[in-house]
mmCIF file of C-alpha atoms in Angstrom:
data_model
loop_
_atom_site.group_PDB
_atom_site.id
_atom_site.type_symbol
_atom_site.label_atom_id
_atom_site.label_comp_id
_atom_site.label_asym_id
_atom_site.label_seq_id
_atom_site.Cartn_x
_atom_site.Cartn_y
_atom_site.Cartn_z
ATOM 1 C CA UNK A 1 101.011 92.627 68.937
ATOM 2 C CA UNK A 2 104.039 92.277 71.230
ATOM 3 C CA UNK A 3 104.862 88.607 71.860
ATOM 4 C CA UNK A 4 107.102 89.213 74.813
ATOM 5 C CA UNK A 5 103.977 90.383 76.637
ATOM 6 C CA UNK A 6 102.640 86.977 76.185
ATOM 7 C CA UNK A 7 105.277 85.398 78.157
ATOM 8 C CA UNK A 8 104.403 87.464 81.209
ATOM 9 C CA UNK A 9 102.044 85.532 83.453
ATOM 10 C CA UNK A 10 99.517 88.054 84.587
ATOM 11 C CA UNK A 11 97.290 87.078 87.640
ATOM 12 C CA UNK A 12 93.839 86.531 87.185
ATOM 13 C CA UNK A 13 93.122 90.036 87.815
ATOM 14 C CA UNK A 14 95.451 90.935 85.066
ATOM 15 C CA UNK A 15 98.322 92.253 87.327
ATOM 16 C CA UNK A 16 102.148 91.229 87.863
ATOM 17 C CA UNK A 17 104.111 92.503 90.679
ATOM 18 C CA UNK A 18 107.096 94.588 89.780
ATOM 19 C CA UNK A 19 109.969 95.252 92.077
ATOM 20 C CA UNK A 20 111.880 98.522 91.298
ATOM 21 C CA UNK A 21 115.729 98.371 92.233
ATOM 22 C CA UNK A 22 118.057 101.183 92.247
ATOM 23 C CA UNK A 23 120.762 100.719 89.506
ATOM 24 C CA UNK A 24 123.584 102.437 91.341
ATOM 25 C CA UNK A 25 123.366 100.986 94.858
ATOM 26 C CA UNK A 26 121.196 97.806 94.343
ATOM 27 C CA UNK A 27 118.736 98.874 96.902
ATOM 28 C CA UNK A 28 115.244 97.404 96.548
ATOM 29 C CA UNK A 29 113.001 100.405 96.626
ATOM 30 C CA UNK A 30 109.514 99.327 96.332
ATOM 31 C CA UNK A 31 107.017 96.844 95.086
ATOM 32 C CA UNK A 32 104.012 97.857 92.981
ATOM 33 C CA UNK A 33 101.926 96.340 90.194
ATOM 34 C CA UNK A 34 101.330 96.610 86.561
ATOM 35 C CA UNK A 35 98.859 95.352 83.954
ATOM 36 C CA UNK A 36 99.692 94.696 80.315
ATOM 37 C CA UNK A 37 98.988 98.430 79.337
ATOM 38 C CA UNK A 38 101.328 99.683 82.247
ATOM 39 C CA UNK A 39 104.308 97.439 81.241
ATOM 40 C CA UNK A 40 103.658 98.248 77.691
ATOM 41 C CA UNK A 41 103.773 102.104 78.715
ATOM 42 C CA UNK A 42 106.836 101.452 80.783
ATOM 43 C CA UNK A 43 108.796 99.544 78.083
ATOM 44 C CA UNK A 44 107.780 102.253 75.476
ATOM 45 C CA UNK A 45 108.578 105.473 77.430
ATOM 46 C CA UNK A 46 111.477 104.234 79.611
ATOM 47 C CA UNK A 47 109.737 105.635 82.815
ATOM 48 C CA UNK A 48 108.041 103.264 85.340
ATOM 49 C CA UNK A 49 104.193 103.293 84.962
ATOM 50 C CA UNK A 50 102.212 101.179 87.530
ATOM 51 C CA UNK A 51 98.665 100.306 87.862
ATOM 52 C CA UNK A 52 97.501 101.542 91.273
ATOM 53 C CA UNK A 53 94.918 99.273 92.806
ATOM 54 C CA UNK A 54 93.813 101.597 95.404
ATOM 55 C CA UNK A 55 93.049 104.292 92.904
ATOM 56 C CA UNK A 56 92.139 102.036 90.106
ATOM 57 C CA UNK A 57 93.994 103.877 87.421
ATOM 58 C CA UNK A 58 97.553 104.050 85.927
ATOM 59 C CA UNK A 59 100.155 105.588 88.137
ATOM 60 C CA UNK A 60 103.169 107.316 86.193
ATOM 61 C CA UNK A 61 105.407 107.092 89.182
ATOM 62 C CA UNK A 62 106.720 110.486 90.004
ATOM 63 C CA UNK A 63 103.628 112.266 88.323
ATOM 64 C CA UNK A 64 103.048 114.446 91.581
ATOM 65 C CA UNK A 65 106.373 114.317 93.322
ATOM 66 C CA UNK A 66 108.740 114.507 90.206
ATOM 67 C CA UNK A 67 110.280 111.301 91.625
ATOM 68 C CA UNK A 68 110.110 109.510 88.259
ATOM 69 C CA UNK A 69 111.917 106.134 87.765
ATOM 70 C CA UNK A 70 114.124 105.899 84.625
ATOM 71 C CA UNK A 71 114.153 102.481 83.435
ATOM 72 C CA UNK A 72 117.563 100.874 82.790
ATOM 73 C CA UNK A 73 116.633 97.207 82.685
ATOM 74 C CA UNK A 74 113.366 95.032 82.537
ATOM 75 C CA UNK A 75 113.738 91.441 83.839
ATOM 76 C CA UNK A 76 111.417 88.615 84.163
ATOM 77 C CA UNK A 77 111.782 85.670 86.556
ATOM 78 C CA UNK A 78 111.717 81.894 85.751
ATOM 79 C CA UNK A 79 108.034 81.571 86.393
ATOM 80 C CA UNK A 80 107.163 84.646 84.242
ATOM 81 C CA UNK A 81 105.145 86.078 87.066
ATOM 82 C CA UNK A 82 107.300 88.524 88.681
ATOM 83 C CA UNK A 83 109.094 91.741 86.926
ATOM 84 C CA UNK A 84 112.303 93.387 88.165
ATOM 85 C CA UNK A 85 112.939 96.810 87.067
ATOM 86 C CA UNK A 86 116.369 98.389 87.327
ATOM 87 C CA UNK A 87 115.918 101.986 87.619
ATOM 88 C CA UNK A 88 117.412 105.341 88.257
ATOM 89 C CA UNK A 89 115.350 106.770 91.006
ATOM 90 C CA UNK A 90 115.011 110.555 90.392
ATOM 91 C CA UNK A 91 115.373 112.507 93.698
ATOM 92 C CA UNK A 92 116.536 109.644 95.540
ATOM 93 C CA UNK A 93 113.143 108.979 96.973
ATOM 94 C CA UNK A 94 110.944 105.994 96.215
ATOM 95 C CA UNK A 95 108.587 105.749 99.161
ATOM 96 C CA UNK A 96 105.679 108.028 99.859
ATOM 97 C CA UNK A 97 107.042 108.649 103.440
ATOM 98 C CA UNK A 98 109.853 110.628 102.088
ATOM 99 C CA UNK A 99 112.403 107.819 102.525
ATOM 100 C CA UNK A 100 114.556 106.343 99.646
ATOM 101 C CA UNK A 101 113.203 102.760 100.144
ATOM 102 C CA UNK A 102 109.721 101.645 101.036
ATOM 103 C CA UNK A 103 111.542 98.860 102.898
ATOM 104 C CA UNK A 104 112.505 100.882 106.044
ATOM 105 C CA UNK A 105 111.293 98.493 108.732
ATOM 106 C CA UNK A 106 113.809 95.870 109.945
ATOM 107 C CA UNK A 107 112.812 93.054 112.378
ATOM 108 C CA UNK A 108 114.867 93.581 115.617
ATOM 109 C CA UNK A 109 113.716 90.603 117.826
ATOM 110 C CA UNK A 110 110.287 90.855 118.140
ATOM 111 C CA UNK A 111 109.550 94.356 116.747
ATOM 112 C CA UNK A 112 109.935 96.348 113.587
ATOM 113 C CA UNK A 113 112.255 99.189 113.933
ATOM 114 C CA UNK A 114 112.588 102.195 111.518
ATOM 115 C CA UNK A 115 115.917 102.229 110.183
ATOM 116 C CA UNK A 116 116.016 104.547 107.232
ATOM 117 C CA UNK A 117 115.909 108.292 107.492
ATOM 118 C CA UNK A 118 113.182 110.680 106.265
ATOM 119 C CA UNK A 119 115.036 112.446 103.323
ATOM 120 C CA UNK A 120 112.107 114.946 102.536
ATOM 121 C CA UNK A 121 108.763 115.823 104.541
ATOM 122 C CA UNK A 122 106.226 114.126 102.341
ATOM 123 C CA UNK A 123 104.189 117.463 102.922
ATOM 124 C CA UNK A 124 106.811 119.163 100.863
ATOM 125 C CA UNK A 125 107.074 116.379 98.348
ATOM 126 C CA UNK A 126 103.124 116.351 97.662
ATOM 127 C CA UNK A 127 102.368 120.035 97.982
ATOM 128 C CA UNK A 128 101.017 120.493 94.526
ATOM 129 C CA UNK B 1 101.663 86.039 120.552
ATOM 130 C CA UNK B 2 104.203 87.862 118.317
ATOM 131 C CA UNK B 3 102.776 91.367 117.708
ATOM 132 C CA UNK B 4 105.282 91.970 114.987
ATOM 133 C CA UNK B 5 103.362 89.279 113.025
ATOM 134 C CA UNK B 6 100.141 91.230 113.110
ATOM 135 C CA UNK B 7 101.795 94.132 111.535
ATOM 136 C CA UNK B 8 102.193 92.115 108.383
ATOM 137 C CA UNK B 9 99.115 92.346 106.005
ATOM 138 C CA UNK B 10 98.831 88.930 104.546
ATOM 139 C CA UNK B 11 96.430 88.673 101.704
ATOM 140 C CA UNK B 12 92.983 87.142 101.692
ATOM 141 C CA UNK B 13 94.613 83.783 101.313
ATOM 142 C CA UNK B 14 97.079 84.136 104.095
ATOM 143 C CA UNK B 15 100.203 84.999 101.997
ATOM 144 C CA UNK B 16 102.843 87.698 101.798
ATOM 145 C CA UNK B 17 105.190 87.893 98.843
ATOM 146 C CA UNK B 18 108.745 87.730 99.936
ATOM 147 C CA UNK B 19 111.772 89.197 97.997
ATOM 148 C CA UNK B 20 115.276 87.266 98.435
ATOM 149 C CA UNK B 21 118.088 89.522 98.042
ATOM 150 C CA UNK B 22 121.768 88.382 98.293
ATOM 151 C CA UNK B 23 123.522 90.329 101.046
ATOM 152 C CA UNK B 24 126.982 90.654 99.501
ATOM 153 C CA UNK B 25 126.003 91.460 95.926
ATOM 154 C CA UNK B 26 122.713 93.082 96.154
ATOM 155 C CA UNK B 27 121.360 90.740 93.655
ATOM 156 C CA UNK B 28 117.473 90.096 93.654
ATOM 157 C CA UNK B 29 117.413 86.393 93.738
ATOM 158 C CA UNK B 30 113.886 85.256 93.716
ATOM 159 C CA UNK B 31 110.448 85.880 94.914
ATOM 160 C CA UNK B 32 108.231 83.637 96.972
ATOM 161 C CA UNK B 33 105.425 83.480 99.486
ATOM 162 C CA UNK B 34 105.126 82.993 103.090
ATOM 163 C CA UNK B 35 102.064 82.581 105.460
ATOM 164 C CA UNK B 36 102.341 83.247 109.056
ATOM 165 C CA UNK B 37 103.665 80.083 110.143
ATOM 166 C CA UNK B 38 106.393 80.207 107.408
ATOM 167 C CA UNK B 39 107.556 83.671 108.493
ATOM 168 C CA UNK B 40 107.527 82.539 112.172
ATOM 169 C CA UNK B 41 109.910 79.791 111.034
ATOM 170 C CA UNK B 42 112.078 81.938 109.140
ATOM 171 C CA UNK B 43 112.588 84.453 111.897
ATOM 172 C CA UNK B 44 113.178 81.577 114.395
ATOM 173 C CA UNK B 45 115.355 79.553 112.563
ATOM 174 C CA UNK B 46 117.361 82.135 110.571
ATOM 175 C CA UNK B 47 116.739 80.194 107.350
ATOM 176 C CA UNK B 48 114.234 81.055 104.654
ATOM 177 C CA UNK B 49 110.945 78.860 104.909
ATOM 178 C CA UNK B 50 108.502 79.561 102.187
ATOM 179 C CA UNK B 51 105.020 78.604 101.406
ATOM 180 C CA UNK B 52 104.888 76.606 98.227
ATOM 181 C CA UNK B 53 101.656 77.514 96.561
ATOM 182 C CA UNK B 54 102.028 74.815 93.715
ATOM 183 C CA UNK B 55 102.806 71.754 96.329
ATOM 184 C CA UNK B 56 100.596 73.384 99.105
ATOM 185 C CA UNK B 57 103.257 72.865 101.877
ATOM 186 C CA UNK B 58 106.000 74.487 103.421
ATOM 187 C CA UNK B 59 109.369 74.708 101.720
ATOM 188 C CA UNK B 60 112.371 74.950 103.455
ATOM 189 C CA UNK B 61 114.478 76.521 100.661
ATOM 190 C CA UNK B 62 117.425 74.228 99.775
ATOM 191 C CA UNK B 63 115.877 71.207 101.678
ATOM 192 C CA UNK B 64 116.526 69.246 98.386
ATOM 193 C CA UNK B 65 119.438 71.191 96.920
ATOM 194 C CA UNK B 66 121.280 72.141 99.804
ATOM 195 C CA UNK B 67 120.867 75.860 98.666
ATOM 196 C CA UNK B 68 119.582 77.057 101.914
ATOM 197 C CA UNK B 69 119.217 80.998 102.300
ATOM 198 C CA UNK B 70 120.804 82.030 105.677
ATOM 199 C CA UNK B 71 118.792 85.241 106.431
ATOM 200 C CA UNK B 72 120.748 88.352 107.590
ATOM 201 C CA UNK B 73 117.666 90.756 107.883
ATOM 202 C CA UNK B 74 114.175 90.745 107.524
ATOM 203 C CA UNK B 75 112.420 93.942 106.374
ATOM 204 C CA UNK B 76 108.823 95.065 105.888
ATOM 205 C CA UNK B 77 107.607 97.536 103.524
ATOM 206 C CA UNK B 78 105.530 100.871 104.366
ATOM 207 C CA UNK B 79 102.242 99.030 103.430
ATOM 208 C CA UNK B 80 103.196 96.066 105.425
ATOM 209 C CA UNK B 81 102.521 93.825 102.570
ATOM 210 C CA UNK B 82 105.866 92.884 101.082
ATOM 211 C CA UNK B 83 108.705 91.237 103.087
ATOM 212 C CA UNK B 84 112.395 91.815 101.944
ATOM 213 C CA UNK B 85 114.916 89.045 103.258
ATOM 214 C CA UNK B 86 118.494 89.862 102.833
ATOM 215 C CA UNK B 87 120.109 86.485 102.647
ATOM 216 C CA UNK B 88 123.285 84.663 102.072
ATOM 217 C CA UNK B 89 122.288 82.161 99.259
ATOM 218 C CA UNK B 90 124.527 79.001 100.063
ATOM 219 C CA UNK B 91 125.892 77.500 96.984
ATOM 220 C CA UNK B 92 125.476 80.649 95.109
ATOM 221 C CA UNK B 93 122.343 79.311 93.327
ATOM 222 C CA UNK B 94 118.765 80.446 93.882
ATOM 223 C CA UNK B 95 116.975 79.292 90.840
ATOM 224 C CA UNK B 96 115.761 75.896 89.945
ATOM 225 C CA UNK B 97 117.228 76.230 86.481
ATOM 226 C CA UNK B 98 120.700 76.517 88.149
ATOM 227 C CA UNK B 99 121.111 80.193 87.750
ATOM 228 C CA UNK B 100 122.178 82.620 90.642
ATOM 229 C CA UNK B 101 118.974 84.498 90.271
ATOM 230 C CA UNK B 102 115.556 83.721 88.904
ATOM 231 C CA UNK B 103 115.579 87.050 87.038
ATOM 232 C CA UNK B 104 117.800 85.991 84.338
ATOM 233 C CA UNK B 105 115.598 87.067 81.420
ATOM 234 C CA UNK B 106 116.112 90.784 80.245
ATOM 235 C CA UNK B 107 113.971 92.667 77.786
ATOM 236 C CA UNK B 108 116.029 93.430 74.560
ATOM 237 C CA UNK B 109 113.871 95.371 72.280
ATOM 238 C CA UNK B 110 110.712 93.298 71.803
ATOM 239 C CA UNK B 111 112.064 89.872 73.170
ATOM 240 C CA UNK B 112 113.276 88.346 76.389
ATOM 241 C CA UNK B 113 116.981 87.411 76.119
ATOM 242 C CA UNK B 114 118.807 84.897 78.813
ATOM 243 C CA UNK B 115 121.604 86.924 80.199
ATOM 244 C CA UNK B 116 122.598 84.789 82.976
ATOM 245 C CA UNK B 117 124.667 81.635 83.073
ATOM 246 C CA UNK B 118 123.558 78.379 84.389
ATOM 247 C CA UNK B 119 126.111 77.721 87.177
ATOM 248 C CA UNK B 120 125.134 74.100 87.561
ATOM 249 C CA UNK B 121 122.746 71.548 85.799
ATOM 250 C CA UNK B 122 119.604 71.205 87.619
ATOM 251 C CA UNK B 123 119.956 67.442 87.191
ATOM 252 C CA UNK B 124 122.864 67.596 89.394
ATOM 253 C CA UNK B 125 121.233 69.821 91.850
ATOM 254 C CA UNK B 126 118.051 67.648 92.361
ATOM 255 C CA UNK B 127 119.582 64.198 92.048
ATOM 256 C CA UNK B 128 118.355 62.799 95.507
#
């Protein structure tokens, strides 16, 4: 049994939010979820494995797109209920919209403005 | 009515997770929660106002410690269910433990190791 997993405070539904941050640029790429098994697999394999709530299954990030996340560091916050991954984002694209980061909308006065370029057409990313 | 708020997908309990990132260093400082009113106040005042789940009230970050967060940017992710604040962390300390960041524990093999210094004794931060 891995005691370090017991220090993570998973929610009632067994999940913990996970931030992925690009190691080189410091950009916050995305937030997803892990359960105990996903976190175990991530630590063991060195590649981010999330739990997809919408699909109800494990999600090895990049399994379709090739945009895997190579994990450099795994951190836990003071409350033990958020994980921060420092990653090398292969392909430079974390978002399913083809952008580097999922956080591409910036509040400008009273509206959200897209401020990040689409680096690759999602139709070309997910054409398998 | 502010339409931009309608694009934020608050959870069933009316909350959205918010990441605070230091503008200058790119360090991820903390994750907390906002409801609609907290987000409105944050946008209007330029200082981070969270909703404290444990205390059941608004939490103007720094109200006791003086460590307010001056908001430089507010971003929304592709799913509309996570907010990213770029902030100037006054005092350089976001964590209640006296550290810059709440993410001070790093997984090293099979244990979490504290890898960030305590910059100020919490007893001195919260001595009001």
